[in-house]
PDB file of C-alpha atoms and ligand atoms in Angstrom:
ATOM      1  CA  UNK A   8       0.781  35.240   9.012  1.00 75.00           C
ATOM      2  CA  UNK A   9      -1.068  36.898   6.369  1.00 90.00           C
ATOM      3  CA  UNK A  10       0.327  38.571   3.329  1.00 95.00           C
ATOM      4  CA  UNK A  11      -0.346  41.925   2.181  1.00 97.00           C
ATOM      5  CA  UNK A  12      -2.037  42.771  -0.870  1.00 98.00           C
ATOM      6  CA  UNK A  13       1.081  45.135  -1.483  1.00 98.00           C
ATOM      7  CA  UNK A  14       3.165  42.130  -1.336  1.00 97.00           C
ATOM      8  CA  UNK A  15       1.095  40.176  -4.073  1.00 98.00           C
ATOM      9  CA  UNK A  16       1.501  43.127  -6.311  1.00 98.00           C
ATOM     10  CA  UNK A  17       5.414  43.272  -5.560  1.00 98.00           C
ATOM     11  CA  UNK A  18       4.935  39.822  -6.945  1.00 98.00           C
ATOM     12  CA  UNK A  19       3.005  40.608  -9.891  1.00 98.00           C
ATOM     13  CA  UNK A  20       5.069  43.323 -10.798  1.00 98.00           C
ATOM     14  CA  UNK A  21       8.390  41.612 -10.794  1.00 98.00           C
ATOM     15  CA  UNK A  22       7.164  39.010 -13.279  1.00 98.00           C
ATOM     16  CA  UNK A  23       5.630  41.953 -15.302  1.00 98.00           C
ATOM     17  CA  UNK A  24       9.308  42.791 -15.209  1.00 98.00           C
ATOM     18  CA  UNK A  25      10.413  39.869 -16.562  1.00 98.00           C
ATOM     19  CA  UNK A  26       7.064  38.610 -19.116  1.00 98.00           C
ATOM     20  CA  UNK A  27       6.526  42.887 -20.318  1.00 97.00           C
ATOM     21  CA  UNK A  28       3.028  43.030 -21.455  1.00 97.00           C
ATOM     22  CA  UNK A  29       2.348  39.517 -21.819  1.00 98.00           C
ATOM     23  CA  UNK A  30      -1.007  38.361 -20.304  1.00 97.00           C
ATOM     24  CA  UNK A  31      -1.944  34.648 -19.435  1.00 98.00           C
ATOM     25  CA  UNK A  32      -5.646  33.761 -20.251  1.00 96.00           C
ATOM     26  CA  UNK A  33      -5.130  30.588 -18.352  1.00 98.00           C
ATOM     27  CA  UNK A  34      -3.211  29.728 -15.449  1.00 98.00           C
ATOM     28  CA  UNK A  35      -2.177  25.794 -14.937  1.00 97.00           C
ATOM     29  CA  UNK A  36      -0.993  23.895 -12.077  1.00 94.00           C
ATOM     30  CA  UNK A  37       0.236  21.015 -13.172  1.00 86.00           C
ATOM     31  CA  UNK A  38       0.587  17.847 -10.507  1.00 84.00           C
ATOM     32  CA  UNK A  39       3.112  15.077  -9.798  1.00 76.00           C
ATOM     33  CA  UNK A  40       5.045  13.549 -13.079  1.00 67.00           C
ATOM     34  CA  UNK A  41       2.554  16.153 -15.973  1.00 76.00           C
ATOM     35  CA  UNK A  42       5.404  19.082 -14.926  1.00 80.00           C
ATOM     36  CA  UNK A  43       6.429  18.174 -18.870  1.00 84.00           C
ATOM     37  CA  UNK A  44       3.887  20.048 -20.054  1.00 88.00           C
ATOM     38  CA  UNK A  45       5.864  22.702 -18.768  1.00 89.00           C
ATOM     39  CA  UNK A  46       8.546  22.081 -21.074  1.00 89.00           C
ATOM     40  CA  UNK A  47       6.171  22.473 -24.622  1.00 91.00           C
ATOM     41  CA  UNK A  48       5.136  25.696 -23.895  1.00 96.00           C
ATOM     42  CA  UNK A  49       6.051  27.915 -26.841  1.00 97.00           C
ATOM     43  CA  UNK A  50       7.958  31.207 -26.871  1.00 97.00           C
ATOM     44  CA  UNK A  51       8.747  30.078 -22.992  1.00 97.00           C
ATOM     45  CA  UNK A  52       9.674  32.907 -20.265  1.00 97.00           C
ATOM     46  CA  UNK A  53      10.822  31.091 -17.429  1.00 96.00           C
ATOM     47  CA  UNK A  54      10.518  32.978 -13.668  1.00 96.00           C
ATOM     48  CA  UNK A  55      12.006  30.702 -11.536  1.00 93.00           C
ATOM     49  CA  UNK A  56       9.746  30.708  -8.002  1.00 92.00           C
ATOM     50  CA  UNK A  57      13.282  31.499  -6.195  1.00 90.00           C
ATOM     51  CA  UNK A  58      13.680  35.118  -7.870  1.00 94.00           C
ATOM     52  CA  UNK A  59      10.086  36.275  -7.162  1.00 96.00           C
ATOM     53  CA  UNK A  60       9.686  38.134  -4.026  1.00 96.00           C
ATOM     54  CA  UNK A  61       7.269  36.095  -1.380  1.00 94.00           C
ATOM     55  CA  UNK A  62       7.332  33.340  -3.314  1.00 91.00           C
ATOM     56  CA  UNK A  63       8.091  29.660  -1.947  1.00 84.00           C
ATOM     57  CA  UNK A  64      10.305  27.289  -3.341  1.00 75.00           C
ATOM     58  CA  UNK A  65       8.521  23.712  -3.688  1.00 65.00           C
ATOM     59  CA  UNK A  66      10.045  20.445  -2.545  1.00 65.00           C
ATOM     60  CA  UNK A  67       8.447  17.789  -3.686  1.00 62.00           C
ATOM     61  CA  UNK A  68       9.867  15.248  -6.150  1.00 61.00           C
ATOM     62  CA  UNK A  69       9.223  15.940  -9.943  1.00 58.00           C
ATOM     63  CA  UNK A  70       8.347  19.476  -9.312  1.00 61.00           C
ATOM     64  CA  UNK A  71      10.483  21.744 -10.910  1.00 77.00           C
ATOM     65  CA  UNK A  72       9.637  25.069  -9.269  1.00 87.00           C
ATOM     66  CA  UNK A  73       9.254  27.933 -11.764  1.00 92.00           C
ATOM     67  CA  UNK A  74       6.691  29.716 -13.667  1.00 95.00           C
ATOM     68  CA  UNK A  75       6.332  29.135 -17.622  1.00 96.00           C
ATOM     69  CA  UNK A  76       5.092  31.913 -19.584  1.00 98.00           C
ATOM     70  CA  UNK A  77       3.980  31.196 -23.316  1.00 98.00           C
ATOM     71  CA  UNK A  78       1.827  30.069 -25.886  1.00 98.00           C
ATOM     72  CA  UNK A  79      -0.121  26.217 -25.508  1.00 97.00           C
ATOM     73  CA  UNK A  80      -2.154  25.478 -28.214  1.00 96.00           C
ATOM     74  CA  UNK A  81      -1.870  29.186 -29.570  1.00 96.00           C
ATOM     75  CA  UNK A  82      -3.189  30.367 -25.803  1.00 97.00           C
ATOM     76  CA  UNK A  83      -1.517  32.445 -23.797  1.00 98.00           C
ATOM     77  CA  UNK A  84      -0.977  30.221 -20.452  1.00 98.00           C
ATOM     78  CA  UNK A  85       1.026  30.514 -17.443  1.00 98.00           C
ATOM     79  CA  UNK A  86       2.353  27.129 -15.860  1.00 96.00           C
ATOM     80  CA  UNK A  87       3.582  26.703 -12.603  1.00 93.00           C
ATOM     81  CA  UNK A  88       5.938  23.415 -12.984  1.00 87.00           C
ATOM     82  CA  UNK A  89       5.751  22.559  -9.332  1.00 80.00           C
ATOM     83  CA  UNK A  90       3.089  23.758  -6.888  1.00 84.00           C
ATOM     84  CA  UNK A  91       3.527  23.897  -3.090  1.00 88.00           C
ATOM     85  CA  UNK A  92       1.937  21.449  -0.344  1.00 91.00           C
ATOM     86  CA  UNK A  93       0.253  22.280   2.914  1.00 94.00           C
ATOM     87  CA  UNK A  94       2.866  18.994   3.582  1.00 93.00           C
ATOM     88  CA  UNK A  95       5.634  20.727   3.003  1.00 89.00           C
ATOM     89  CA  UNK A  96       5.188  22.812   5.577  1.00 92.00           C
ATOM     90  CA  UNK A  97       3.636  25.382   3.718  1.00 93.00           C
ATOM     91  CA  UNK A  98       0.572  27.790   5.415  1.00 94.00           C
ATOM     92  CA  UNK A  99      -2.576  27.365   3.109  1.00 96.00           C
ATOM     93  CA  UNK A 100      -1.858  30.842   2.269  1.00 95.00           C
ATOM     94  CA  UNK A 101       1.511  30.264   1.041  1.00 94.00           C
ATOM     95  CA  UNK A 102       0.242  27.379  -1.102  1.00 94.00           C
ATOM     96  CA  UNK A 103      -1.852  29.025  -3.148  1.00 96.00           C
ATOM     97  CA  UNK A 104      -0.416  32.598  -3.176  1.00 96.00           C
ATOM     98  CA  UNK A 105       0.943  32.290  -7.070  1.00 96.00           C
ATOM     99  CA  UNK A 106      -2.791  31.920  -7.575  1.00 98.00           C
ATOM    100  CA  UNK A 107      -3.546  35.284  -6.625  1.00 98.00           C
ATOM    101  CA  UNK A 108       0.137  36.924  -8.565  1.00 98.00           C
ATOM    102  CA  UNK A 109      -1.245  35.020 -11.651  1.00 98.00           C
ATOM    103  CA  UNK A 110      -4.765  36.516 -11.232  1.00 98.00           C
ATOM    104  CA  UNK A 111      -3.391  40.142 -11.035  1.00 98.00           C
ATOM    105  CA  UNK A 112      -1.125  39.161 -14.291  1.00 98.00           C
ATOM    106  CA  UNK A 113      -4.767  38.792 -15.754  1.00 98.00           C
ATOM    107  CA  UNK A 114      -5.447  35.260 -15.605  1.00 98.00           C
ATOM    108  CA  UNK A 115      -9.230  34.356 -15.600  1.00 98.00           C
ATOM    109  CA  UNK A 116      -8.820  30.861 -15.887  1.00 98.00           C
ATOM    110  CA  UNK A 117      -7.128  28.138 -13.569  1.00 98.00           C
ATOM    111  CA  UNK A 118      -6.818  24.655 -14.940  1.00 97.00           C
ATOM    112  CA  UNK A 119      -5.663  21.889 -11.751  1.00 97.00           C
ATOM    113  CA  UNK A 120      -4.310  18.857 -12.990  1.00 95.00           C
ATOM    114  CA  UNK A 121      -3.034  16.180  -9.585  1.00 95.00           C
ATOM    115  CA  UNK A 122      -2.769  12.763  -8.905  1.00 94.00           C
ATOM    116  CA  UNK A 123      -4.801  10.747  -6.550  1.00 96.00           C
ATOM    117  CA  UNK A 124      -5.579   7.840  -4.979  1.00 97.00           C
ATOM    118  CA  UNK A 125      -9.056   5.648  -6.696  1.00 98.00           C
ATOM    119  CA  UNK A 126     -11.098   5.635  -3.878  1.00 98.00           C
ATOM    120  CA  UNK A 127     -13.836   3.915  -6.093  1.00 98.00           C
ATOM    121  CA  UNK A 128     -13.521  -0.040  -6.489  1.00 98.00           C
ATOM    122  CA  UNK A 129     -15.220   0.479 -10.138  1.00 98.00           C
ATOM    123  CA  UNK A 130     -13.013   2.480 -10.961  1.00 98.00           C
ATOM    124  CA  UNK A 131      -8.996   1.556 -12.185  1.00 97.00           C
ATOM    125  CA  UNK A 132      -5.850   2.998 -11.681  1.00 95.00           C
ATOM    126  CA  UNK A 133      -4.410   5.049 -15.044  1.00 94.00           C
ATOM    127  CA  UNK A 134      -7.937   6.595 -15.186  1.00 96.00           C
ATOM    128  CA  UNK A 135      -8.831  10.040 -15.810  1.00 96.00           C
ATOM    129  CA  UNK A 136     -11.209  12.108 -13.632  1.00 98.00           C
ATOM    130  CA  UNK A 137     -13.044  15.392 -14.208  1.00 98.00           C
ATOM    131  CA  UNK A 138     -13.206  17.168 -11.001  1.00 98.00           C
ATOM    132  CA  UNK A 139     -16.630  18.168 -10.160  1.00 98.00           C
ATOM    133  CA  UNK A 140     -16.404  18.995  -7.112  1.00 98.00           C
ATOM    134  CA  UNK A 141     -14.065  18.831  -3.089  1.00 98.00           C
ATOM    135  CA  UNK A 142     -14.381  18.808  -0.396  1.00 98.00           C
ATOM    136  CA  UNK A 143     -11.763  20.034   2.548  1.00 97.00           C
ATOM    137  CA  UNK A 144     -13.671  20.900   5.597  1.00 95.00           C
ATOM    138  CA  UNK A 145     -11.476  19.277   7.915  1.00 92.00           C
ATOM    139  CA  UNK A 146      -8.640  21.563   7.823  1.00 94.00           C
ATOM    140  CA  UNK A 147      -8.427  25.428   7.512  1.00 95.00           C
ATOM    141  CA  UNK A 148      -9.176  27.509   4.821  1.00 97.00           C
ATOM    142  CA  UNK A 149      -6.972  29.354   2.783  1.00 97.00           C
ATOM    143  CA  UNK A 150      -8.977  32.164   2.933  1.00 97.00           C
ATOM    144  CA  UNK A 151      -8.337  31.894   6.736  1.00 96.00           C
ATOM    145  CA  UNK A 152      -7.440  35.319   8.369  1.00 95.00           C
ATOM    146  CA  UNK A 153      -8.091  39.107   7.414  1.00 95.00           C
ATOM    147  CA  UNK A 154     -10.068  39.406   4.005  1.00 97.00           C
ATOM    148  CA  UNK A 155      -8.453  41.180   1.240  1.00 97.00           C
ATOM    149  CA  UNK A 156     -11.434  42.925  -0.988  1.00 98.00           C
ATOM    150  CA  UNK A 157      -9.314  42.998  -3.728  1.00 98.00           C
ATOM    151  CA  UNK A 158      -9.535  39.393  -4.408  1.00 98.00           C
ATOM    152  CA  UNK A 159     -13.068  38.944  -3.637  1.00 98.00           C
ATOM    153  CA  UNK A 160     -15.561  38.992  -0.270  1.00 98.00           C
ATOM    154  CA  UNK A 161     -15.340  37.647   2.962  1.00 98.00           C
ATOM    155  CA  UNK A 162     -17.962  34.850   2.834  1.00 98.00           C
ATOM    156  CA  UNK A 163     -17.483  33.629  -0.988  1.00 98.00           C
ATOM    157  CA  UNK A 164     -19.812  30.989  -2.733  1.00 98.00           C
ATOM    158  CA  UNK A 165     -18.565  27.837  -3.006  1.00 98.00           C
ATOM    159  CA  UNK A 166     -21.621  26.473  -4.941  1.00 98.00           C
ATOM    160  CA  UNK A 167     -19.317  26.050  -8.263  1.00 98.00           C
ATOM    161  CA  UNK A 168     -16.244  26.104  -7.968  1.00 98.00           C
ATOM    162  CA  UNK A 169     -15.561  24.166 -10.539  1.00 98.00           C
ATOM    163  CA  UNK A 170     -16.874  25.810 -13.487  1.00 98.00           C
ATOM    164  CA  UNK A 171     -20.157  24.002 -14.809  1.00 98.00           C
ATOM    165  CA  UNK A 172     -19.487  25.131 -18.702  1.00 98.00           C
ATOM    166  CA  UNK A 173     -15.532  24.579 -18.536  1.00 98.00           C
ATOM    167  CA  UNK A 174     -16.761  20.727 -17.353  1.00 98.00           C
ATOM    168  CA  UNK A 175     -18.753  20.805 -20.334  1.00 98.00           C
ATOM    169  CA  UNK A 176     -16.277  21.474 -22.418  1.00 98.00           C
ATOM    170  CA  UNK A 177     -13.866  18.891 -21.251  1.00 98.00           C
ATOM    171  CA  UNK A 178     -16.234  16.642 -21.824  1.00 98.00           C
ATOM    172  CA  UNK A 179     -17.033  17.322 -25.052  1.00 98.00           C
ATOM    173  CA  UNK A 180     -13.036  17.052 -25.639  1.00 98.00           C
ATOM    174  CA  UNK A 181     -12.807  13.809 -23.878  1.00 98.00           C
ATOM    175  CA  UNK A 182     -15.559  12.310 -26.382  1.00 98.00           C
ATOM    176  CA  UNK A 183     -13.731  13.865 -29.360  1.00 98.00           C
ATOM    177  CA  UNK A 184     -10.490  12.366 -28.202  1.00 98.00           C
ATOM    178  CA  UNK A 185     -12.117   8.928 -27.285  1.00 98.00           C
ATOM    179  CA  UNK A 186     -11.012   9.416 -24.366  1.00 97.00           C
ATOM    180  CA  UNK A 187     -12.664   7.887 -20.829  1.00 97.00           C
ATOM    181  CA  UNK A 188     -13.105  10.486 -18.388  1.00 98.00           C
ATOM    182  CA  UNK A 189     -14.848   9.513 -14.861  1.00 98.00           C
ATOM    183  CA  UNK A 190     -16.330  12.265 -13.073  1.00 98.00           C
ATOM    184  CA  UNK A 191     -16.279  13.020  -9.473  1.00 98.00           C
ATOM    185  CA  UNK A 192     -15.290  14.280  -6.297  1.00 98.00           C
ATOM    186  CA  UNK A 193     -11.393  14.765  -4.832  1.00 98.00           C
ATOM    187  CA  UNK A 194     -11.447  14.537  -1.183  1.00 98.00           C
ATOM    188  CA  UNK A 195      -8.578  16.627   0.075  1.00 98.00           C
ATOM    189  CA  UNK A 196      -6.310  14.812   2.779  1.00 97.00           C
ATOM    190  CA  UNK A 197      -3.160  16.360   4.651  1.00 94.00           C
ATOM    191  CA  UNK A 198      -0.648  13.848   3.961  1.00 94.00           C
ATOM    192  CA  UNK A 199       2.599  13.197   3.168  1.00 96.00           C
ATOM    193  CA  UNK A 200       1.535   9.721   4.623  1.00 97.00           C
ATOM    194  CA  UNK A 201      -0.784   8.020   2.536  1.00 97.00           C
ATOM    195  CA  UNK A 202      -4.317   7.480   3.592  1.00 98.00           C
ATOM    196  CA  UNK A 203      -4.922   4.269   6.281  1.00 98.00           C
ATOM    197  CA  UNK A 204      -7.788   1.835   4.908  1.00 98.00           C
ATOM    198  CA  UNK A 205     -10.552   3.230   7.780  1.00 98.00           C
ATOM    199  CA  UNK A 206      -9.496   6.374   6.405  1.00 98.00           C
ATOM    200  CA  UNK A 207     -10.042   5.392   2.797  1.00 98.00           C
ATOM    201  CA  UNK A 208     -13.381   3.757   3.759  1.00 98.00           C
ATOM    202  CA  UNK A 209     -14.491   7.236   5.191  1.00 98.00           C
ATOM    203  CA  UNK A 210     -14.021   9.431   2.682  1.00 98.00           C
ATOM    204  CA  UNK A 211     -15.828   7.152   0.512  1.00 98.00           C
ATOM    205  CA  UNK A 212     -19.091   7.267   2.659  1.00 98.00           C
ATOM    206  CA  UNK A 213     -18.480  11.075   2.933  1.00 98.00           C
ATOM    207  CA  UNK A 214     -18.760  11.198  -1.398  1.00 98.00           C
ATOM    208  CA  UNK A 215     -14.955  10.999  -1.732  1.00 98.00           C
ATOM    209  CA  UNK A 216     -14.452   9.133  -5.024  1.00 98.00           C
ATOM    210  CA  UNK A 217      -9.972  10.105  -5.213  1.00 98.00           C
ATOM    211  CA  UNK A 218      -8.051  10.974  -2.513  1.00 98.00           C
ATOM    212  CA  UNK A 219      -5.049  14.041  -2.792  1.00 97.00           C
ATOM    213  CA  UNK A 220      -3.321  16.131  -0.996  1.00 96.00           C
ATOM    214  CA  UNK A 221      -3.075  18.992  -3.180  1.00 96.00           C
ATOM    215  CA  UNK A 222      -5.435  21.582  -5.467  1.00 97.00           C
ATOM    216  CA  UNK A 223      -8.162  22.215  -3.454  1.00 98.00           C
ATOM    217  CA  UNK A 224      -6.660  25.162  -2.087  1.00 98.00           C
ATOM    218  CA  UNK A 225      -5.785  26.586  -4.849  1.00 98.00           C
ATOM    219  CA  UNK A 226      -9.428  26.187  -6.097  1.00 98.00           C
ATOM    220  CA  UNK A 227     -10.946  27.828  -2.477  1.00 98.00           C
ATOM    221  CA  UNK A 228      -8.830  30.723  -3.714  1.00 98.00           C
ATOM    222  CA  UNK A 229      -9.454  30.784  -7.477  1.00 98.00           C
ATOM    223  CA  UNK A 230     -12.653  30.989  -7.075  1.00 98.00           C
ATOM    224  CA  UNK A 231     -12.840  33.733  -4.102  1.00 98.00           C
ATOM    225  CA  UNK A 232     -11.097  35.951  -6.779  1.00 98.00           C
ATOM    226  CA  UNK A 233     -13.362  35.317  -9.349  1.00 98.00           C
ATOM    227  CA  UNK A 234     -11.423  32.774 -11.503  1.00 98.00           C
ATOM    228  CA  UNK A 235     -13.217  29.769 -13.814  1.00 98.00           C
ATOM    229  CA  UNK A 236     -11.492  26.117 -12.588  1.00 98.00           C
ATOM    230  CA  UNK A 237     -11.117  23.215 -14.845  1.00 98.00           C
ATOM    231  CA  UNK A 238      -9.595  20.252 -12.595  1.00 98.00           C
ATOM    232  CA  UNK A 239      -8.418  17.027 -13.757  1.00 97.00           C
ATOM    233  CA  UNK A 240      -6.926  14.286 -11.572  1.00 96.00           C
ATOM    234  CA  UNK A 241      -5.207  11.129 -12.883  1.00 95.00           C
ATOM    235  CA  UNK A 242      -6.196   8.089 -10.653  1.00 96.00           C
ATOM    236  CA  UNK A 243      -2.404   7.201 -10.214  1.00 95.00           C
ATOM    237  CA  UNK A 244      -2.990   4.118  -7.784  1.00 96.00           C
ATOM    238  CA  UNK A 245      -6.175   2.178  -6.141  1.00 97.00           C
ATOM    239  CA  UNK A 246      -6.415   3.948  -2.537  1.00 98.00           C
ATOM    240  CA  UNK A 247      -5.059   2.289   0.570  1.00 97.00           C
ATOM    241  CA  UNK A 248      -6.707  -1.220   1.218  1.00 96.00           C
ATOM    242  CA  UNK A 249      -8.307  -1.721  -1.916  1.00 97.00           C
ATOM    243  CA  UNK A 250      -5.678  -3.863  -2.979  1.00 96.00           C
ATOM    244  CA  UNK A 251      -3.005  -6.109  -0.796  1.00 93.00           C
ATOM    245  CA  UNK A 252       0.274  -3.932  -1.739  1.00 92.00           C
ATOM    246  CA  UNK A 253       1.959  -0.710  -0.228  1.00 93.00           C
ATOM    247  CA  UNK A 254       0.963   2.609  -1.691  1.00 93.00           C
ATOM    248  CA  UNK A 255       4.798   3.979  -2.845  1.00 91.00           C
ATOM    249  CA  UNK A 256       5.934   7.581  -4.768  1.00 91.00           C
ATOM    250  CA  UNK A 257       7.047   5.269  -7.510  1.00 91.00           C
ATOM    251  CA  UNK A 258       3.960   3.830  -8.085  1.00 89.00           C
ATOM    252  CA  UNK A 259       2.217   6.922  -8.466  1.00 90.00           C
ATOM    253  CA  UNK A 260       5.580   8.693 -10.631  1.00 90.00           C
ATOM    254  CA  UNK A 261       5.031   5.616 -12.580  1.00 91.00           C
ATOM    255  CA  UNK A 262       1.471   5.844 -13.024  1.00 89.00           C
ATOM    256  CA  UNK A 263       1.578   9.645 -14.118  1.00 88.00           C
ATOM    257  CA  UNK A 264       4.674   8.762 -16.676  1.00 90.00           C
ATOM    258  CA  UNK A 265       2.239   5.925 -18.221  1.00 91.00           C
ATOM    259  CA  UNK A 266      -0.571   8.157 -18.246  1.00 91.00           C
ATOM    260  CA  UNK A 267       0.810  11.566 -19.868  1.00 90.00           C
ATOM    261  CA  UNK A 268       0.513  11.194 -22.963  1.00 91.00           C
ATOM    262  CA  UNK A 269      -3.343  10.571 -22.923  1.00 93.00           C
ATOM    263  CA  UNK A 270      -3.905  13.653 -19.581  1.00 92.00           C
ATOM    264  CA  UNK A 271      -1.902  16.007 -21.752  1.00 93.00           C
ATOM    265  CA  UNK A 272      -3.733  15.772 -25.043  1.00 94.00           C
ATOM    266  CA  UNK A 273      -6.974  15.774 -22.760  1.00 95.00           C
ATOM    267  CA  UNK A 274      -5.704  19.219 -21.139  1.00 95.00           C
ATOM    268  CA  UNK A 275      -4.205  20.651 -24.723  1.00 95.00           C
ATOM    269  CA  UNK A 276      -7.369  19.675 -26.380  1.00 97.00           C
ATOM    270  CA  UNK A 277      -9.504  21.686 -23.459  1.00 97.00           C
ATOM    271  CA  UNK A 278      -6.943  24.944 -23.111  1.00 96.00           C
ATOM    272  CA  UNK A 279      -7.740  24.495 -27.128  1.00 96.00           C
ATOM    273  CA  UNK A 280     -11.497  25.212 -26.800  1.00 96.00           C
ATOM    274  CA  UNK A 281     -10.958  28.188 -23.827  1.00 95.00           C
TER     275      UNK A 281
HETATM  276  N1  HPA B 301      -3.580   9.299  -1.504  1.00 92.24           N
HETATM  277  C1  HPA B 301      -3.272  10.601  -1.376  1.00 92.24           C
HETATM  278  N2  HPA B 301      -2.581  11.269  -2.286  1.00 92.24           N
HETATM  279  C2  HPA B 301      -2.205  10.606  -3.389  1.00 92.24           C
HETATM  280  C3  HPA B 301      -2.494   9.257  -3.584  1.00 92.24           C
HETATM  281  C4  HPA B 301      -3.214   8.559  -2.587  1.00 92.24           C
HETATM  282  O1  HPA B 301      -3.524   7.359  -2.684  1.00 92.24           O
HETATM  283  N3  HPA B 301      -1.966   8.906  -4.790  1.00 92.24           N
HETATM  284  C5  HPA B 301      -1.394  10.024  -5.295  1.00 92.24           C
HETATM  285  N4  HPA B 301      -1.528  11.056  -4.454  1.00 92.24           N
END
């Protein structure tokens, strides 16, 4: 099915009900175990995802499902604490619909934050990654279906989608933080079952260098509507085979818990320099 762009603006609108004439500059997604940054925001309006009309609830552990309106770092941000999963059971549509509801709120910005598998052996779990660029060409598009020319054209660019000068700048606030960020591509995988070695092996040959199963939706349809991306991934656990253990949830919950202190000063200190 395909939604409407009527039924994006019924979205919109019921938020504007609920936020009056607030308008995010950026909109965040924030992954497994960084929902917390959710819970800072200042001068918070929450819209849980239930109440909004079209919108899906989401599932997965540690995602709280609701939209945070407010101030981070004195910017005017809207967080979804949660996001939904092709996994779930979700169309690629319906995962990154609040996308499109946040651009038509005003948002010009969308900042991804997920955690992934290291699919690079020089590499170490608890790392940081700058997302320069995806790739997901072995499952539909988002975008799949009839175009809607209010968001943007038929046949969109996907050259740079992840904004050149908003990678800049998070590197420039990695160095002032002293903080390592690696650089490189997230290789989009269905799940919910983890990745099986041969599988881990070929995305690496392919230019994989982490391994999700979320955000690069969201980016196919952040930037068909015209919107910058910053994306961050925290390297939560060595991808399958690497290493002689099970890949578990826990491992990965744990990994995020360890890590959020550093990811959100990284993210605060970029929303900072928007
Ligand atoms: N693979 C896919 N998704 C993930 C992983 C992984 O190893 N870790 C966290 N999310």
């Amino acid at each position: 099915m395909n939604y409407t762009f009527a039924q994006y603006q019924e979205s919109a609108e019921y938020i504007r009900s609920k936020i009056g004439d607030f308008t995010p500059k950026a909109a965040m997604v924030l992954g497994s175990g960084l929902g917390f940054m959710g819970d800072v925001v200042k001068d918070p309006i929450v819209v849980p995802y239930r109440e909004i009309p079209h919108f899906k609830a989401s599932t997965a552990p540690g995602h709280k499902g609701q939209l945070v309106f407010g101030y981070l770092e004195d910017k005017p941000v809207a967080v979804m604490q949660g996001r939904m999963h092709h996994y779930e059971g979700y169309s690629y549509e319906e995962v990154s619909y609040a996308v499109r509801v946040l651009r038509l709120l005003g948002a010009d910005t969308l900042i991804v934050t997920n955690a992934a598998g290291c699919v690079r052996t020089d590499w170490k779990a608890g790392d940081l990654m700058l997302i320069t660029d995806h790739i997901k060409m072995f499952s539909e598009s988002p975008l799949r279906g009839e175009n809607l020319p209010e968001f943007g054209v038929r046949f969109p660019d996907a050259s740079k989608l992840y904004t050149p000068a908003l990678q800049d700048l998070a590197r420039e606030a990695a160095g002032e933080l002293g903080i390592q960020l690696r650089e490189g591509v997230y290789f989009y995988c269905y799940g919910p079952q983890y990745e099986t070695p041969a599988e881990v092996r070929a995305v690496r040959i392919l230019g994989g260098d982490a391994v999700g199963m979320s955000t690069a939706p969201e980016v196919i349809v952040a930037g068909h509507c015209g919107m910058q991306v910053l994306g961050f991934t925290l390297l939560s656990n060595m991808a399958a085979g690497i290493l002689d253990q099970p890949l578990s949830e826990q491992e990965v919950l744990d990994a995020a818990e360890a890590c959020k202190d550093k990811f959100s000063r990284l993210v605060l200190a970029c929303l900072k320099k928007l």
